[in-house]
PDB file of C-alpha atoms in Angstrom:
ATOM      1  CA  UNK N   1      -4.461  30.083  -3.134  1.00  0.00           C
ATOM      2  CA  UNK N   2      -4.743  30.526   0.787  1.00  0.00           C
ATOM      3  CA  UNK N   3      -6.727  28.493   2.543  1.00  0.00           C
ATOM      4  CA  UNK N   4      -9.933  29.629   4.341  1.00  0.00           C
ATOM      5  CA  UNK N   5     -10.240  29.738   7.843  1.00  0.00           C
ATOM      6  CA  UNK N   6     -13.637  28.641   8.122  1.00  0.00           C
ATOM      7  CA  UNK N   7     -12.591  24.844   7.600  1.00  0.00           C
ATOM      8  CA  UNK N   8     -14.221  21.798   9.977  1.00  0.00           C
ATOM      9  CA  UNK N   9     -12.257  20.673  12.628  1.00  0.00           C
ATOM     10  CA  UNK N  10     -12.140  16.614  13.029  1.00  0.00           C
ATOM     11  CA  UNK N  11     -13.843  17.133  16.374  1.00  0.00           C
ATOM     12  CA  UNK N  12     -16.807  18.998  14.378  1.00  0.00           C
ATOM     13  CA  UNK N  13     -16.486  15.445  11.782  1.00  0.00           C
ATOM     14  CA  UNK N  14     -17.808  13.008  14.814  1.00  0.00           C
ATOM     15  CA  UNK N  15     -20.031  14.301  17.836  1.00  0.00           C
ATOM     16  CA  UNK N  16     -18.917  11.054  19.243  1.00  0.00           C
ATOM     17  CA  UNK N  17     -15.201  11.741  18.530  1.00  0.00           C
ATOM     18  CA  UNK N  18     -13.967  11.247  22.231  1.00  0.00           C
ATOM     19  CA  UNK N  19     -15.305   7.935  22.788  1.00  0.00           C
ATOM     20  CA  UNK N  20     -15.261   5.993  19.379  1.00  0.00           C
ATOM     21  CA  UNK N  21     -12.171   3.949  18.903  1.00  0.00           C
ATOM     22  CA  UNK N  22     -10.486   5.829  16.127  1.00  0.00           C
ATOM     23  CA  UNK N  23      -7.278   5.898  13.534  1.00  0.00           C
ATOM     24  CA  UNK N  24      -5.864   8.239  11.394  1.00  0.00           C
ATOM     25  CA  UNK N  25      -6.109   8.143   7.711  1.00  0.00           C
ATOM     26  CA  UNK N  26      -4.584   9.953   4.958  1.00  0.00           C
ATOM     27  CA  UNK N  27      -6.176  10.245   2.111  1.00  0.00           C
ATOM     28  CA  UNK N  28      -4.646  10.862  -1.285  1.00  0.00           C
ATOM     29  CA  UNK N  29      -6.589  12.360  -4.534  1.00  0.00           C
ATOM     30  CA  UNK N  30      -5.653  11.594  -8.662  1.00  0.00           C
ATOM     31  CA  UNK N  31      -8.012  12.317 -11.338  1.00  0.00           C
ATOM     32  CA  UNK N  32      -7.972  11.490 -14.912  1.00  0.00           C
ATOM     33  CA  UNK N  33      -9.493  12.816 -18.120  1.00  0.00           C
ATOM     34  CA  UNK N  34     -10.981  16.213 -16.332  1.00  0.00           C
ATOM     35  CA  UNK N  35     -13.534  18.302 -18.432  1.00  0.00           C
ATOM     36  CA  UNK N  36     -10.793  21.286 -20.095  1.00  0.00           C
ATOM     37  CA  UNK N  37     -12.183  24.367 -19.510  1.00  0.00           C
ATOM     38  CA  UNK N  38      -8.880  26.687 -20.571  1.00  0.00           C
ATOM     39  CA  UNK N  39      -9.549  27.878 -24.374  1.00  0.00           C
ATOM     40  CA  UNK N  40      -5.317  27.848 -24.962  1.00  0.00           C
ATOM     41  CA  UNK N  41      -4.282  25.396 -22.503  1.00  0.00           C
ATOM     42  CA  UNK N  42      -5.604  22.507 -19.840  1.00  0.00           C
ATOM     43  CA  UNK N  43      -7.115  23.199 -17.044  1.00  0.00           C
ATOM     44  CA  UNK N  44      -5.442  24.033 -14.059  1.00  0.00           C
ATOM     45  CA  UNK N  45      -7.763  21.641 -11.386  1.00  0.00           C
ATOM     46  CA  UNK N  46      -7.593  21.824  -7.689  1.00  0.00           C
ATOM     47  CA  UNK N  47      -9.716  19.363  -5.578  1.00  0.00           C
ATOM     48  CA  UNK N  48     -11.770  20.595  -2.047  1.00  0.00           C
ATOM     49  CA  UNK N  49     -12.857  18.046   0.418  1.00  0.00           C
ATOM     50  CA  UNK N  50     -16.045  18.635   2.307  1.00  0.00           C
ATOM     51  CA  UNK N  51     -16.926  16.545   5.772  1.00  0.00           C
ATOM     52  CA  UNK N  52     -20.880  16.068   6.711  1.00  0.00           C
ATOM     53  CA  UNK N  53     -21.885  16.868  10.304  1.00  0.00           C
ATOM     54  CA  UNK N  54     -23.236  13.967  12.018  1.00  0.00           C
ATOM     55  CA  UNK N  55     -26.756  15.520  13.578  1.00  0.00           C
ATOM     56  CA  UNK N  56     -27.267  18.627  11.008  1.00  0.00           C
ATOM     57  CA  UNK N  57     -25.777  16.852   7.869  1.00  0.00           C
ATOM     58  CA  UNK N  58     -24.377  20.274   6.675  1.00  0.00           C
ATOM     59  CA  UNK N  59     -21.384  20.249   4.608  1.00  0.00           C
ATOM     60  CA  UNK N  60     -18.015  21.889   6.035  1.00  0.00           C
ATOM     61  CA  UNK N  61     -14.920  22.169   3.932  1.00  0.00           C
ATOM     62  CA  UNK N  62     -12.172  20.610   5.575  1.00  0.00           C
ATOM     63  CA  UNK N  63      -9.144  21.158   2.658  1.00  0.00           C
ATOM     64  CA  UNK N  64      -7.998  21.753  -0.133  1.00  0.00           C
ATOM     65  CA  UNK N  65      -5.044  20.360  -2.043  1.00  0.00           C
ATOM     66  CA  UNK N  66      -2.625  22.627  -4.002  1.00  0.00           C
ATOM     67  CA  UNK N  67      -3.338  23.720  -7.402  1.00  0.00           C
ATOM     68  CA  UNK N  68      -1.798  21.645 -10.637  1.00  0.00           C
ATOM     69  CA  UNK N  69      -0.894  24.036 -13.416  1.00  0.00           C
ATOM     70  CA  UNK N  70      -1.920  22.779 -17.291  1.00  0.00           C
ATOM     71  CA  UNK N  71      -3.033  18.729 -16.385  1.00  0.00           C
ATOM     72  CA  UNK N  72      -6.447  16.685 -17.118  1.00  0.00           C
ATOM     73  CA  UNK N  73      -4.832  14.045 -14.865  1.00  0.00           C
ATOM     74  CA  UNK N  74      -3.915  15.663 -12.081  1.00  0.00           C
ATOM     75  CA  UNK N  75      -1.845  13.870  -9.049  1.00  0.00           C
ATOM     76  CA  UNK N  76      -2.012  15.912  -5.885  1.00  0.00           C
ATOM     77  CA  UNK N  77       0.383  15.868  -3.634  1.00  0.00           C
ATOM     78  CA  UNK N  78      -0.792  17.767  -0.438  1.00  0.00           C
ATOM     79  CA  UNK N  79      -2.901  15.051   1.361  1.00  0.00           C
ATOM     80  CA  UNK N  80      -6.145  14.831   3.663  1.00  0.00           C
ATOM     81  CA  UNK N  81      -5.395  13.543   7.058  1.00  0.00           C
ATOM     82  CA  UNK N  82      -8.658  12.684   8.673  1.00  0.00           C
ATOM     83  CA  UNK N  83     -10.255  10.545  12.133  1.00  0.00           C
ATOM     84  CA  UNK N  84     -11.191   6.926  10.596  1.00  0.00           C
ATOM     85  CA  UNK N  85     -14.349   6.043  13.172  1.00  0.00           C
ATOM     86  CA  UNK N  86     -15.073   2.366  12.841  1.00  0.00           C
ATOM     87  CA  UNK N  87     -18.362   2.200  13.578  1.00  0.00           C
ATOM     88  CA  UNK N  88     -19.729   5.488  11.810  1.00  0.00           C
ATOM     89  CA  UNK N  89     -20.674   6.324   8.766  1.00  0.00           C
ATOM     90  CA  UNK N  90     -18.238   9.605   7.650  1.00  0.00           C
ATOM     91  CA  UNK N  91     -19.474  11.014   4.563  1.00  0.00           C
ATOM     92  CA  UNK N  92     -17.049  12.625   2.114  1.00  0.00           C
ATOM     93  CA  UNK N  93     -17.575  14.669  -1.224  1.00  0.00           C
ATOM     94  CA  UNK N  94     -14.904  16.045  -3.595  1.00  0.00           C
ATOM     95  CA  UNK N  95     -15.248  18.990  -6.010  1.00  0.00           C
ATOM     96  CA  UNK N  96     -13.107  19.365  -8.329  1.00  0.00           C
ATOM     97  CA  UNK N  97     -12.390  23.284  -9.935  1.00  0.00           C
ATOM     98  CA  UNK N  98     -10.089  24.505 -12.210  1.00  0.00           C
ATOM     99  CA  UNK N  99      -8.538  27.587 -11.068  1.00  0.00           C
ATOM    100  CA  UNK N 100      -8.983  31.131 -13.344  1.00  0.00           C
ATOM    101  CA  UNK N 101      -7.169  33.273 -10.219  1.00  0.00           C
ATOM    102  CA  UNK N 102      -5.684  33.192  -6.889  1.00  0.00           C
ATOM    103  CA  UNK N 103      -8.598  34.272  -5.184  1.00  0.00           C
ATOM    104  CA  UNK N 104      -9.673  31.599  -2.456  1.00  0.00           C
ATOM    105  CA  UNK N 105     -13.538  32.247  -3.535  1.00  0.00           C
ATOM    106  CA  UNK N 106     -14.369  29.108  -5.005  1.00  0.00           C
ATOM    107  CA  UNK N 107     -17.434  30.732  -6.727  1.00  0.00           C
ATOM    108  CA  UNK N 108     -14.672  32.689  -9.365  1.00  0.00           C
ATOM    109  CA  UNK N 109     -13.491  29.428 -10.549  1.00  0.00           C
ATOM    110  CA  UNK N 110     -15.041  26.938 -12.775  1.00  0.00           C
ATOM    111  CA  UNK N 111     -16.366  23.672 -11.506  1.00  0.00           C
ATOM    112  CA  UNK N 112     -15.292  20.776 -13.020  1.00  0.00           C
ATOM    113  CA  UNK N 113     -17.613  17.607 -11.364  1.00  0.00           C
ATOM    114  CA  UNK N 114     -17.932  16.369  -7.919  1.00  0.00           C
ATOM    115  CA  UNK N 115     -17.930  12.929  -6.468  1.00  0.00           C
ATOM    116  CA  UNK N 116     -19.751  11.599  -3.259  1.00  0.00           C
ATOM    117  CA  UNK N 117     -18.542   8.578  -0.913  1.00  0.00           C
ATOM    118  CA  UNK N 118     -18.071   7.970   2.996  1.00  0.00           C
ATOM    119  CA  UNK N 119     -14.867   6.704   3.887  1.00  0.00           C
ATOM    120  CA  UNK N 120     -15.172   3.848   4.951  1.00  0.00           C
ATOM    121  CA  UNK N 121     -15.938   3.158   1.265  1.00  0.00           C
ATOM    122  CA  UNK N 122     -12.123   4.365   0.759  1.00  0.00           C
ATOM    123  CA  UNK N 123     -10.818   2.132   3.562  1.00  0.00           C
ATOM    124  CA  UNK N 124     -12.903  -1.070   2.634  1.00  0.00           C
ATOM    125  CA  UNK N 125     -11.955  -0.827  -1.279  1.00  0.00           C
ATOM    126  CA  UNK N 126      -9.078  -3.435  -2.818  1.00  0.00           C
ATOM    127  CA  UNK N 127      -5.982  -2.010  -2.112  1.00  0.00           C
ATOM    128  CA  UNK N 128      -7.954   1.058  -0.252  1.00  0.00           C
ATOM    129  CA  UNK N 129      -7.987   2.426  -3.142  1.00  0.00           C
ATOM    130  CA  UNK N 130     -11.943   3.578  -4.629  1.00  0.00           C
ATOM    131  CA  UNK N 131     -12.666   5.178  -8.180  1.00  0.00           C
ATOM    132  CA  UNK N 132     -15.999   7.350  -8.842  1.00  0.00           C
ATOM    133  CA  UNK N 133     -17.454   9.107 -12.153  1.00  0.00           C
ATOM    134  CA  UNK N 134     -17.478  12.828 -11.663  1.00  0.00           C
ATOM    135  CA  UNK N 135     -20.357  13.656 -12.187  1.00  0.00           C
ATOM    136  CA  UNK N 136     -21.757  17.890 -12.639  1.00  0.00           C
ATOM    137  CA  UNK N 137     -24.700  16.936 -10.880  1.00  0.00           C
ATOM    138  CA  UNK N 138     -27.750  19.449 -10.440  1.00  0.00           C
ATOM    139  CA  UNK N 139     -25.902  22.708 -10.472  1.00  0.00           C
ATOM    140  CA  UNK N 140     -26.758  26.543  -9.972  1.00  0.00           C
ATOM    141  CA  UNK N 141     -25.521  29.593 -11.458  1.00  0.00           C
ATOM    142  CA  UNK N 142     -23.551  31.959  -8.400  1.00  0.00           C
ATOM    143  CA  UNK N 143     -25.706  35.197  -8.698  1.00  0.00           C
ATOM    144  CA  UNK N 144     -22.585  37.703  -8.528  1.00  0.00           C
ATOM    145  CA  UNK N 145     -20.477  35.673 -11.036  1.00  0.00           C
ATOM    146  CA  UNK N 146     -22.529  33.957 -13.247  1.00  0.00           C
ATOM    147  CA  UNK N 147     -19.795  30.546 -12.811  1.00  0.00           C
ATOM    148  CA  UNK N 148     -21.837  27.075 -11.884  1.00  0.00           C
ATOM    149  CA  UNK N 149     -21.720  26.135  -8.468  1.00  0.00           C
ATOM    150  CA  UNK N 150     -22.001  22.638  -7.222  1.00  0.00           C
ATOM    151  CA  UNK N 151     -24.817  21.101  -5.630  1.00  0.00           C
ATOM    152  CA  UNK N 152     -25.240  19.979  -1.858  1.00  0.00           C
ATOM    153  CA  UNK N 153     -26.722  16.881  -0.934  1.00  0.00           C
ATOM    154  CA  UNK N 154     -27.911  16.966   2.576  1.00  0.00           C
ATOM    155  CA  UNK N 155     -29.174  13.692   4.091  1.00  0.00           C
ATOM    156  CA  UNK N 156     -29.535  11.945   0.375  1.00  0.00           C
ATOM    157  CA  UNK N 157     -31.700  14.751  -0.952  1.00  0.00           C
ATOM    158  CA  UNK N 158     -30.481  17.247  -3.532  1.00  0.00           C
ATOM    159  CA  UNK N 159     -30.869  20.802  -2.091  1.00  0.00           C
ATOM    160  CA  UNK N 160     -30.490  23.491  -4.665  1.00  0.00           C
ATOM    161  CA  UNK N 161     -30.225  27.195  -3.378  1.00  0.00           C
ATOM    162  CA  UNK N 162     -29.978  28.832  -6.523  1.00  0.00           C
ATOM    163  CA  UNK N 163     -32.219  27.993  -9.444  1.00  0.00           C
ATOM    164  CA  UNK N 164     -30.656  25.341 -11.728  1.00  0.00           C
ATOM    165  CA  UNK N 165     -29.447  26.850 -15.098  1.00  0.00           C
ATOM    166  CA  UNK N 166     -26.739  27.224 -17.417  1.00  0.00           C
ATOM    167  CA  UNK N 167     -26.331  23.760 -19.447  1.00  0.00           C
ATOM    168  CA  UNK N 168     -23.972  25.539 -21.348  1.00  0.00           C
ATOM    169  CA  UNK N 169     -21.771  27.094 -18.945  1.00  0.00           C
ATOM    170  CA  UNK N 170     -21.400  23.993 -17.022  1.00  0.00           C
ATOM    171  CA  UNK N 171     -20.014  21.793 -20.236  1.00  0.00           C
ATOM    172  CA  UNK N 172     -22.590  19.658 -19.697  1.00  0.00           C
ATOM    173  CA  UNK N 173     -25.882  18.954 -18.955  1.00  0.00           C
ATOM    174  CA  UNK N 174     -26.806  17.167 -15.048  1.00  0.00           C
ATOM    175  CA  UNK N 175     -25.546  14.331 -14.552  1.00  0.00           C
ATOM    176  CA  UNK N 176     -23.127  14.105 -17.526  1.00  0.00           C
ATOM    177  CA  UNK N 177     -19.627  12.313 -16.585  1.00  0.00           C
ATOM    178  CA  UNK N 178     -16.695  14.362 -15.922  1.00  0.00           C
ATOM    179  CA  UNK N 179     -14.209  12.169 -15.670  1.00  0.00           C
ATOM    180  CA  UNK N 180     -12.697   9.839 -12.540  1.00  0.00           C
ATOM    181  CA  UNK N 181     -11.622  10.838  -9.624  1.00  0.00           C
ATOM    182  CA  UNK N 182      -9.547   8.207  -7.992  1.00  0.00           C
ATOM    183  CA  UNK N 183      -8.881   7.687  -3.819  1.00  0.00           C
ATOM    184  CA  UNK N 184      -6.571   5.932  -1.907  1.00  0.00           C
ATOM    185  CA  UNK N 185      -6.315   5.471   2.196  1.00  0.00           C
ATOM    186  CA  UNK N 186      -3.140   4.615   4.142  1.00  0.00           C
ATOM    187  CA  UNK N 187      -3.576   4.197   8.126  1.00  0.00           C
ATOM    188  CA  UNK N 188      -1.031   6.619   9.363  1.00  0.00           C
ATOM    189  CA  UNK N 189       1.432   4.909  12.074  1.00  0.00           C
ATOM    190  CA  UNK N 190       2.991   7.092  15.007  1.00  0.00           C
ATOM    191  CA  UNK N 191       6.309   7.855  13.215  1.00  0.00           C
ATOM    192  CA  UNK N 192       7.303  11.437  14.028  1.00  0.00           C
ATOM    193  CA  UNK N 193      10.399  11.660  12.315  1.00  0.00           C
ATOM    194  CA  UNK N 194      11.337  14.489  10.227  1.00  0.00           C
ATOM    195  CA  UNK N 195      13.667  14.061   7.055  1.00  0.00           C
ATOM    196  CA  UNK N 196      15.921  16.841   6.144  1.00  0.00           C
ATOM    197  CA  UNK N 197      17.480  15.764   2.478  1.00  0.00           C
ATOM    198  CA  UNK N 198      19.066  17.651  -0.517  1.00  0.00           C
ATOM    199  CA  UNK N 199      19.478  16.129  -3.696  1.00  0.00           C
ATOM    200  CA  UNK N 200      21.720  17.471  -7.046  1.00  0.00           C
ATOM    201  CA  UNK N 201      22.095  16.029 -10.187  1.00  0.00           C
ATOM    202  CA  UNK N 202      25.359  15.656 -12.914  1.00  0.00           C
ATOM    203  CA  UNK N 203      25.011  15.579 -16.707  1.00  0.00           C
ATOM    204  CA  UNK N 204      21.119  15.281 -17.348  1.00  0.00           C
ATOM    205  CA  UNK N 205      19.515  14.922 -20.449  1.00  0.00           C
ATOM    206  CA  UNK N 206      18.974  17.869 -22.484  1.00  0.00           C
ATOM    207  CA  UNK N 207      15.471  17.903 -23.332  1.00  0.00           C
ATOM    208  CA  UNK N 208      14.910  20.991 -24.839  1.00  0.00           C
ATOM    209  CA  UNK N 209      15.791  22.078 -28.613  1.00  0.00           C
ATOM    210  CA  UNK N 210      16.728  25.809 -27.661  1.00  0.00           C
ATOM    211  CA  UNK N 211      18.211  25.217 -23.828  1.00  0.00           C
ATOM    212  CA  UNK N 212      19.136  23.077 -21.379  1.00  0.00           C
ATOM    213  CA  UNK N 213      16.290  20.699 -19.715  1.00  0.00           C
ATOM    214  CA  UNK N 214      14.304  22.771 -16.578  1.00  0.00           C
ATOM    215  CA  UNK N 215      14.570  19.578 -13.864  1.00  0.00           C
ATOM    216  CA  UNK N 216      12.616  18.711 -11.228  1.00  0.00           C
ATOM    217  CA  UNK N 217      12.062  15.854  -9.247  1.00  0.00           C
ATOM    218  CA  UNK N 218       8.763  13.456  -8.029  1.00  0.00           C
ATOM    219  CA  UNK N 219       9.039  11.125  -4.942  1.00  0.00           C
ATOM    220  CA  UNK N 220       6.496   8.217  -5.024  1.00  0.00           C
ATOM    221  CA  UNK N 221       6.257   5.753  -2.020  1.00  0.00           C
ATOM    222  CA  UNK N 222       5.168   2.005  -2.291  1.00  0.00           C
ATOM    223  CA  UNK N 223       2.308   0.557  -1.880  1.00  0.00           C
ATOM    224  CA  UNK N 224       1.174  -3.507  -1.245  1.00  0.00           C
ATOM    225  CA  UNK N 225      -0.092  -3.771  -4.669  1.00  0.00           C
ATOM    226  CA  UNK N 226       2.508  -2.553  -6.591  1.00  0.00           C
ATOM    227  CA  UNK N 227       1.325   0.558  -7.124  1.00  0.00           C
ATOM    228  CA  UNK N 228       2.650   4.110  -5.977  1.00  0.00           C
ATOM    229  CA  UNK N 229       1.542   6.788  -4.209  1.00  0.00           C
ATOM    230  CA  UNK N 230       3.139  10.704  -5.040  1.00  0.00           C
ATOM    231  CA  UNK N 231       4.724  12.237  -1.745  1.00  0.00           C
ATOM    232  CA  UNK N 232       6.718  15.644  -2.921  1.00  0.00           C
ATOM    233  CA  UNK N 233       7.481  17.034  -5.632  1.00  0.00           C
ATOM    234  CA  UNK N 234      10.531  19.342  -5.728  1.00  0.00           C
ATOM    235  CA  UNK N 235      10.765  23.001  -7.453  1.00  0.00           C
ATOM    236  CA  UNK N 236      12.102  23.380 -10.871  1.00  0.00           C
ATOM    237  CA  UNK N 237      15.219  24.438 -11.684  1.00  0.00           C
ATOM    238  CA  UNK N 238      15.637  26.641 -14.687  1.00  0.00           C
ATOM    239  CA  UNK N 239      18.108  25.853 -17.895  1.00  0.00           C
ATOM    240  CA  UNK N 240      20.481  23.509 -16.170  1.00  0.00           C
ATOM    241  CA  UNK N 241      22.214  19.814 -16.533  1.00  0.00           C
ATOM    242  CA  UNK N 242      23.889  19.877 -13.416  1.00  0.00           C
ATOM    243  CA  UNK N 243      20.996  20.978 -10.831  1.00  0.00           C
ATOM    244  CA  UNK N 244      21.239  21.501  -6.948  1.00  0.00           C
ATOM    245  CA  UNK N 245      17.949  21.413  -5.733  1.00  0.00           C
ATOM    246  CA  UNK N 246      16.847  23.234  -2.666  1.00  0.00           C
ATOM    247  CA  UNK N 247      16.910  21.613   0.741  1.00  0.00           C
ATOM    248  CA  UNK N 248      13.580  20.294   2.082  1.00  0.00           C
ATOM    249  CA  UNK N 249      12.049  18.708   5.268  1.00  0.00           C
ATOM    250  CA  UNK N 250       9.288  15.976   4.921  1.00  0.00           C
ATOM    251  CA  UNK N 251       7.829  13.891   7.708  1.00  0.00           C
ATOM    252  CA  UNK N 252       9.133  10.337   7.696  1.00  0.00           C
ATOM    253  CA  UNK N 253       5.626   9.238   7.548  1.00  0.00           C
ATOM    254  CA  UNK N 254       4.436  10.884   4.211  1.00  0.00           C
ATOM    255  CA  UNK N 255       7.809   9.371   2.532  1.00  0.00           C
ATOM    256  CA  UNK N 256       7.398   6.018   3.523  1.00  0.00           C
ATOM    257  CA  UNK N 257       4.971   5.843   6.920  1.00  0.00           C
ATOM    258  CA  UNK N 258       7.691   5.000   8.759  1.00  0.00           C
ATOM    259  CA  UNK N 259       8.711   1.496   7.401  1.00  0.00           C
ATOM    260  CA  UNK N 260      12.841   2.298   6.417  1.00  0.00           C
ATOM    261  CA  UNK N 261      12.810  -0.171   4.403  1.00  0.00           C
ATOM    262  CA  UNK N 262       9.728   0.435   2.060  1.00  0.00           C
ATOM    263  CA  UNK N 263      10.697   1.272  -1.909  1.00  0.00           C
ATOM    264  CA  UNK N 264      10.616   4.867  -2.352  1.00  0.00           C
ATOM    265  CA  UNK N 265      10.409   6.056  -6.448  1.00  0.00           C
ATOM    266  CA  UNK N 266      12.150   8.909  -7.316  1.00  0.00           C
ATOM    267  CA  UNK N 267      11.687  10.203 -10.865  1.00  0.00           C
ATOM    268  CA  UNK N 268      13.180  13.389 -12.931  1.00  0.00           C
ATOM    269  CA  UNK N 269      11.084  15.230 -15.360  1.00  0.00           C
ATOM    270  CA  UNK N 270      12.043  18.107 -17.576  1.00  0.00           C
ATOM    271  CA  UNK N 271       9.373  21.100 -16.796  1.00  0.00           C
ATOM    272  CA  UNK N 272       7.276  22.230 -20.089  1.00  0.00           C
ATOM    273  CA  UNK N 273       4.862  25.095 -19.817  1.00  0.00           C
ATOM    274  CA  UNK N 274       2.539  23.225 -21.021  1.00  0.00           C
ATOM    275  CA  UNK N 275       2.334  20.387 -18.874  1.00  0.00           C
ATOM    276  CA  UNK N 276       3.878  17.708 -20.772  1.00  0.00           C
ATOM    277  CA  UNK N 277       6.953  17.455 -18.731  1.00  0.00           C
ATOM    278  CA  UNK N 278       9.439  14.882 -20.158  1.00  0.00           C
ATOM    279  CA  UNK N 279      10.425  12.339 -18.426  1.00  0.00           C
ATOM    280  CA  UNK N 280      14.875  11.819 -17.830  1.00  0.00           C
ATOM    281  CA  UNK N 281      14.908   9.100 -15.279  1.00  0.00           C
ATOM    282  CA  UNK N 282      13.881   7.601 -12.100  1.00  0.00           C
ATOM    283  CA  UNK N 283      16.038   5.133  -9.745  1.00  0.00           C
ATOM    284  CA  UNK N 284      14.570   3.277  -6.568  1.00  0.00           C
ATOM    285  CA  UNK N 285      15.632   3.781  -2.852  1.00  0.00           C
ATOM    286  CA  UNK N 286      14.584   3.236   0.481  1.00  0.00           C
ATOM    287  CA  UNK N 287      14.826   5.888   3.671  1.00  0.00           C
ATOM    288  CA  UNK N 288      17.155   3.328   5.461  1.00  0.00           C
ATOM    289  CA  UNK N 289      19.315   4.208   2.633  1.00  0.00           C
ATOM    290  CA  UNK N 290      18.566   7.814   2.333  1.00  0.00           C
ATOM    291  CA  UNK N 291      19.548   8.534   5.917  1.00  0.00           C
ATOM    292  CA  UNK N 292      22.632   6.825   5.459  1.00  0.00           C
ATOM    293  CA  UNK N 293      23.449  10.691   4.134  1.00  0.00           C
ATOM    294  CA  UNK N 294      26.063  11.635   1.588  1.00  0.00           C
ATOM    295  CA  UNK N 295      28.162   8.594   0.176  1.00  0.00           C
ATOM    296  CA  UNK N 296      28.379   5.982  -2.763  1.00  0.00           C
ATOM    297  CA  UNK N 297      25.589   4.580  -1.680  1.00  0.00           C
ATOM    298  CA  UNK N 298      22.879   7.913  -2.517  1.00  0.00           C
ATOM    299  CA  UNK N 299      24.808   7.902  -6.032  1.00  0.00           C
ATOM    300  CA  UNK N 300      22.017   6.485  -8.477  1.00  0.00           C
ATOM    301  CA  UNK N 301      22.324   6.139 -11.959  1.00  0.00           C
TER     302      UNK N 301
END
């Protein structure tokens, strides 16, 4: 899916952005257990994050992450970087749709459940790290597709544009949980750094009964509390043991937020259609290690 133009700007987030002490934040999006709206497979969820003006409290979209094929419990990797004002109240919302096309109209997709917060919520959490219900909410029908839409809440009030509708079409009726939509917040430092890497792999595990495994790999960085956070995932490569996958640049920051020495996860799946990739392995690094470049020391077991 492209992404629309018509997006809010962080200037557009804060009317006092110039002169309020600010940091940035980037904010990272899981869910688990999403409503399955696919009849022959899972749903295939993407997540949009909307900003509230300060003075006219209208909603702006501000991104979207990429789409997950076939997953309830989806874990996004492209992130939302955003202006963390201390002493202002930043509201956030999250809808959550799964995906029927690759048309950037949100109103030809299905909505799955939306979630409300402000960030500093996010921030001020254990861990930085918040979980809300999804919840459908009051909802309309779009008039040219028939799909639910999700509603707006402008200053605390529930506005609906449309008239309300469609129980059925919705999987639910207002109100009804959706599932959890879970948020974390790291305070970016000022690392510019850019990592060019390549990785291969000898002798994998064949994990599938009529051909060789279909690899790819998942990069997780650390966090405080023991948890971890995705970063990139690699593209799959088709019917082979011995893969090479393509190079890739990532900023420093995203791996590891420029601490060298911070754990860095890397695990290897086996791609299924379906979306119940098996897992081959995983081994533990660090970027100080990584840059060291090609020698024993990147061979992992």
């Amino acid at each position: 899916m492209e992404q629309p133009e018509d997006m809010a700007s962080l200037s557009e987030f804060d009317s006092l952005a110039g002169s309020i002490p600010a940091t940035k934040v980037e904010i990272t999006v899981s869910c688990r257990n999403l409503l399955d709206k696919d009849m022959f497979s899972k749903s295939d969820p993407l997540c949009v994050m909307y900003t509230q003006g300060m003075e006219n409290k209208q909603w702006r979209e501000f991104g979207r992450t990429e789409v997950i094929d076939n997953t309830l419990n989806p874990d996004f990797v492209r992130k939302f970087i955003v202006d963390y004002f201390f002493e202002e109240k930043q509201n956030l919302r999250f809808d959550l749709y799964d995906v029927d096309s690759k048309s950037p109209d949100l109103s030809k997709h299905d909505f799955l459940g939306q979630a409300f917060c402000t960030l500093g919520e996010i921030v001020g959490s254990p861990g930085s790290r918040l979980e809300k219900p999804l919840t459908i909410g009051a909802f309309s029908l779009n008039s040219r597709t028939g799909k639910p839409m999700p509603a707006v809440s402008n200053g605390g009030l529930w506005m609906e544009s449309l008239r309300t509708t469609g129980l059925e079409a919705s999987g639910g009726v207002p109100g009804k949980k959706c599932g959890t939509i879970i948020l974390s917040a790291e305070e970016l430092s000022n690392c510019r750094d850019v990592a060019t890497m390549q990785f291969c792999a000898n002798k994998l595990d064949k994990k599938d009964f009529f051909g060789k495994s279909d690899p790819f790999l998942v990069f997780y960085r650390s966090n405080e509390d023991g948890t971890f956070t995705i970063c990139h995932k690699t593209e799959v490569m088709k019917n082979t043991l011995n893969p090479v996958w393509q190079t890739f640049s990532i900023p420093v920051r995203a791996l590891c937020n420029g601490d060298y020495d911070r754990t860095i996860k890397v695990e290897v799946y086996d791609w299924d259609r379906d979306g119940s990739h098996d897992f081959i392995g995983e081994f533990t690094t660090s970027y100080r290690e990584l840059a060291r470049g090609q020698s024993q020391f990147n061979i992992y077991e």
